[in-house]
Coordinates of N, CA, C and O in Angstrom, one line a residue:
X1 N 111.5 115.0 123.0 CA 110.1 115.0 122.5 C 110.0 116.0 121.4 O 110.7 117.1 121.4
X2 N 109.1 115.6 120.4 CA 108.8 116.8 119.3 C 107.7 117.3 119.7 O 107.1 116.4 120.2
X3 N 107.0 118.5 119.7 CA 105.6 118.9 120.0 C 105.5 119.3 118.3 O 106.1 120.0 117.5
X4 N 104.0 118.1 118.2 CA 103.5 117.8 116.7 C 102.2 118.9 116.8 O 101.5 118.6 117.8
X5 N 101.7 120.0 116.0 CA 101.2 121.2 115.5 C 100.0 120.6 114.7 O 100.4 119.8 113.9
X6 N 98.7 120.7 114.7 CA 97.7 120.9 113.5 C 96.8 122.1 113.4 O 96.1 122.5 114.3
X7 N 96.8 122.4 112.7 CA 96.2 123.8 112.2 C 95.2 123.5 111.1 O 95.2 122.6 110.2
X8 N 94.2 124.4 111.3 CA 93.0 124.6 110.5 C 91.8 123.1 109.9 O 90.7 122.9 110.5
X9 N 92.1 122.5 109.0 CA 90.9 121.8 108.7 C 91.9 119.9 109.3 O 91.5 118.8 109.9
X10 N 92.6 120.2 109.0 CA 93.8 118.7 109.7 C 93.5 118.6 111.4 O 93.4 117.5 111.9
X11 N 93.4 119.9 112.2 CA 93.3 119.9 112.8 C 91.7 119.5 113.5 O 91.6 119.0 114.6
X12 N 90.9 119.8 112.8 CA 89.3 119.3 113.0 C 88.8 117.9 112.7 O 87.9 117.2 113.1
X13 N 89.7 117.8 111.8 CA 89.4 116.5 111.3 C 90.2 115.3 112.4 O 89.7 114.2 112.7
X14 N 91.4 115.7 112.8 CA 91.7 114.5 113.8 C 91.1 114.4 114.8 O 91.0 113.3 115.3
X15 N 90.6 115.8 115.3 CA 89.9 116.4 116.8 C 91.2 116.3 117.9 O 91.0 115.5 118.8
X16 N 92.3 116.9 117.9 CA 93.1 117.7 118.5 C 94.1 118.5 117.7 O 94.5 118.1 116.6
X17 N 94.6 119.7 118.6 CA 95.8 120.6 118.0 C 97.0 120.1 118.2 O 97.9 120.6 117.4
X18 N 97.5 119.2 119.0 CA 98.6 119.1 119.4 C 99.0 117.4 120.0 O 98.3 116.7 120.7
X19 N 100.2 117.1 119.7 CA 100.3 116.0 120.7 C 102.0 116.3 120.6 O 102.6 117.1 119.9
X20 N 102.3 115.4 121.6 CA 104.2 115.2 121.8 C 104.3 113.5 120.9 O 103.6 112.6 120.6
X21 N 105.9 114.1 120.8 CA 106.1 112.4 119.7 C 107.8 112.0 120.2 O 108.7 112.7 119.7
X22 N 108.0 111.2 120.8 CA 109.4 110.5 121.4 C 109.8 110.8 119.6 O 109.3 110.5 118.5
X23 N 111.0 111.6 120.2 CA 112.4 111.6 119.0 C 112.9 110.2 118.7 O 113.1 109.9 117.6
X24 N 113.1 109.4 119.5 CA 114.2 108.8 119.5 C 114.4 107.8 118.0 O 115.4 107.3 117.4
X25 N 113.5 107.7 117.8 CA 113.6 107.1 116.4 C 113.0 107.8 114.8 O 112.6 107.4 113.8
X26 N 113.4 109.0 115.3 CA 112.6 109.6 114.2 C 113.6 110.8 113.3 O 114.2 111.5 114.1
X27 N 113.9 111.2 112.1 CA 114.9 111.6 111.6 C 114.3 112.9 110.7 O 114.8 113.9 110.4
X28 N 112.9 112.4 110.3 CA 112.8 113.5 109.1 C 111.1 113.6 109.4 O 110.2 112.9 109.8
X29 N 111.2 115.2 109.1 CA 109.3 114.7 108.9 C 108.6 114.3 108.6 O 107.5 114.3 109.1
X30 N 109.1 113.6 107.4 CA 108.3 112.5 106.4 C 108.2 111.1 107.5 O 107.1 110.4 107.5
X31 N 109.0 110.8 108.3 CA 109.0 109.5 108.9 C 108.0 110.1 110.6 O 107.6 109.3 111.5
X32 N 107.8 111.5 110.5 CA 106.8 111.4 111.8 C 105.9 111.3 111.4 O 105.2 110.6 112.1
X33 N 105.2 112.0 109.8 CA 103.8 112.0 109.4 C 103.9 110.4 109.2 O 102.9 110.0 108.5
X34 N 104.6 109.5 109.5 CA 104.2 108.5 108.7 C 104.1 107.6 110.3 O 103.3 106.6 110.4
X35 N 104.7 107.8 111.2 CA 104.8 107.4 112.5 C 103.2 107.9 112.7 O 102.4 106.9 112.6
X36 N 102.6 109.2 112.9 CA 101.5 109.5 113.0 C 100.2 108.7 112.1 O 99.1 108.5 112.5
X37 N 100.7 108.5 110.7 CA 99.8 108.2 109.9 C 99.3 106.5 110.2 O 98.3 106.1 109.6
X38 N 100.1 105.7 111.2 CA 100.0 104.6 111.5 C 98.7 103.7 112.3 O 98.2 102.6 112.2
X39 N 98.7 105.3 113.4 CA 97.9 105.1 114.4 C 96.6 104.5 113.8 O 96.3 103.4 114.1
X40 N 95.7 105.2 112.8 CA 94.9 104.3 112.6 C 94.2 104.9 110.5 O 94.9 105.6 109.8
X41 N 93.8 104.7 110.4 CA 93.1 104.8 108.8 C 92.6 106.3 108.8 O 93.1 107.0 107.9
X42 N 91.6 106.8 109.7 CA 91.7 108.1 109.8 C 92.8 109.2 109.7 O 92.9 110.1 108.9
X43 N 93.5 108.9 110.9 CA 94.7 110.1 110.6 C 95.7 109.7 109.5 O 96.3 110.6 109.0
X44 N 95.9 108.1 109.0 CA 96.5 108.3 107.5 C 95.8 109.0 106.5 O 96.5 109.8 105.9
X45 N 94.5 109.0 106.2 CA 94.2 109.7 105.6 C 94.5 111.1 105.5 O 94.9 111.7 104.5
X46 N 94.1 111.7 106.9 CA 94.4 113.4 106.9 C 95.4 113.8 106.9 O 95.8 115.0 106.8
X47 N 96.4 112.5 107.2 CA 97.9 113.5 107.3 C 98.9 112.7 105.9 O 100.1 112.6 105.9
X48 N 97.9 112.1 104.8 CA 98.0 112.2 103.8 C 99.2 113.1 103.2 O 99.0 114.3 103.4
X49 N 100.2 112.8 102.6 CA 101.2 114.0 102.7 C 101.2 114.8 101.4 O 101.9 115.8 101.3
X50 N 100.4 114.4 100.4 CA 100.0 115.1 99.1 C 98.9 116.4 99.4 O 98.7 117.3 98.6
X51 N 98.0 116.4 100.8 CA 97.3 117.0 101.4 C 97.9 118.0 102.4 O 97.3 118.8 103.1
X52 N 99.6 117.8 102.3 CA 99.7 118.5 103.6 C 101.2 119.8 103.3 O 102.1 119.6 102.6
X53 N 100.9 120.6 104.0 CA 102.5 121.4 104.0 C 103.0 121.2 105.5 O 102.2 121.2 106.4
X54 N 104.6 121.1 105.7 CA 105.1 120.8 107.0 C 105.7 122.1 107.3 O 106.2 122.5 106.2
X55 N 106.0 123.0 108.4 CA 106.8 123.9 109.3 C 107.5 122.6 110.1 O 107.1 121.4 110.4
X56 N 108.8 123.4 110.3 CA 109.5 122.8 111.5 C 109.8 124.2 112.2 O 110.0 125.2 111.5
X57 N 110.0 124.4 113.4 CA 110.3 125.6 114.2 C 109.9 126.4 113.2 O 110.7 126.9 112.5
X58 N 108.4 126.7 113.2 CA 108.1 128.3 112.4 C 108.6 128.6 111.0 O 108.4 129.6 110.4
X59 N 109.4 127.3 110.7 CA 110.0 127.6 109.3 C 109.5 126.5 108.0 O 109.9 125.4 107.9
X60 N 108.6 127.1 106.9 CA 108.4 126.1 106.5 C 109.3 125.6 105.7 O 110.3 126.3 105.4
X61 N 108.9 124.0 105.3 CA 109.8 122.8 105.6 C 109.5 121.9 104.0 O 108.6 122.0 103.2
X62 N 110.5 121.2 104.0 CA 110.1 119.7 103.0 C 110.2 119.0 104.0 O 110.5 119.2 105.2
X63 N 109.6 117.4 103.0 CA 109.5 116.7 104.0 C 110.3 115.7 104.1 O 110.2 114.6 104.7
X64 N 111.4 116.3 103.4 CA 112.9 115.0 103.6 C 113.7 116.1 104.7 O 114.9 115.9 105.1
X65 N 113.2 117.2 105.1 CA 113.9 118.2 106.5 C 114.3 117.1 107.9 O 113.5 116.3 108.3
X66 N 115.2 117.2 108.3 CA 115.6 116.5 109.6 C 115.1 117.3 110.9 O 115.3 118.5 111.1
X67 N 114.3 116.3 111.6 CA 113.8 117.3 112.8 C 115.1 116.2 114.4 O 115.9 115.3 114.3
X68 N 114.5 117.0 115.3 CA 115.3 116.5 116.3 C 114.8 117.3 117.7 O 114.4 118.5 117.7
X69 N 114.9 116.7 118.6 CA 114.3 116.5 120.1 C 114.4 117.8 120.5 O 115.5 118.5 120.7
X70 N 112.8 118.2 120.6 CA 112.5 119.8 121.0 C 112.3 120.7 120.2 O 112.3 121.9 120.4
X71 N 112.0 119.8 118.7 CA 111.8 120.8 117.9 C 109.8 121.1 117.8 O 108.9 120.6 118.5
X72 N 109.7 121.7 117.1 CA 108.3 122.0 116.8 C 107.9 121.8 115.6 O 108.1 122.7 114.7
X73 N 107.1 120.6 115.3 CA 107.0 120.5 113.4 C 105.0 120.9 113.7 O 104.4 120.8 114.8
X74 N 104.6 121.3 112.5 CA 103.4 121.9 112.6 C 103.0 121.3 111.1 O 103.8 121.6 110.3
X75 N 101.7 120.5 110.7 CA 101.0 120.1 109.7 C 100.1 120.7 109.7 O 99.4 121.0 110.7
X76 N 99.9 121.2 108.4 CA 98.5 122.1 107.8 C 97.9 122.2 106.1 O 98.8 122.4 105.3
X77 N 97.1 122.1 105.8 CA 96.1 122.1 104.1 C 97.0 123.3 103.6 O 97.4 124.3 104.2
X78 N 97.3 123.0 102.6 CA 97.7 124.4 101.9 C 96.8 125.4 101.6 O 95.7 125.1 101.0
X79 N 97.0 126.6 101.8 CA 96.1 127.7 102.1 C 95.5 128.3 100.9 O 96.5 128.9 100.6
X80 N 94.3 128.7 99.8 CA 94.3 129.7 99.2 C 93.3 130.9 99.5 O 92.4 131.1 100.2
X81 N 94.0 131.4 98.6 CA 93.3 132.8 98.7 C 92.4 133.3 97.9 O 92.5 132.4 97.1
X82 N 91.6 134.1 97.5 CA 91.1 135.2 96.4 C 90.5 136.2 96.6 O 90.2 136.9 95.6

């Protein structure tokens, strides 16, 4: 299992922080956000990948990174500051 991460405004917008996602068919993060993005029109939108930055294990990520069973990938808005 991967335990899938949302944080800040991604996270309000689907209305949960977290879910698990069977590995077994899955290679890259780009192919979970898109596994996720399927479920329905809403979450394609928010997990939109031009809207999004990916962490895998605490480390941030591209989205051609290979993930694998028991990792932790985390989606989130890119942050600014001033």
């Amino acid at each position: 299992m991967i335990n899938v991460l949302f944080f800040a405004q991604v996270r309000e917008l689907l209305g949960t922080a977290s879910v698990q996602v069977d590995s077994a068919e899955l290679t890259t993060a780009a192919e979970l956000r898109a596994l996720l993005a399927s479920q329905n029109d809403k979450w394609a939108q928010v997990l939109d990948s031009d809207k999004l930055l990916v962490a895998i294990n605490q480390t941030m990520s591209q989205w051609h990174a290979t993930i694998k069973d028991g990792d932790e990938v985390a989606f989130f808005p890119p942050v600014t500051g001033g």
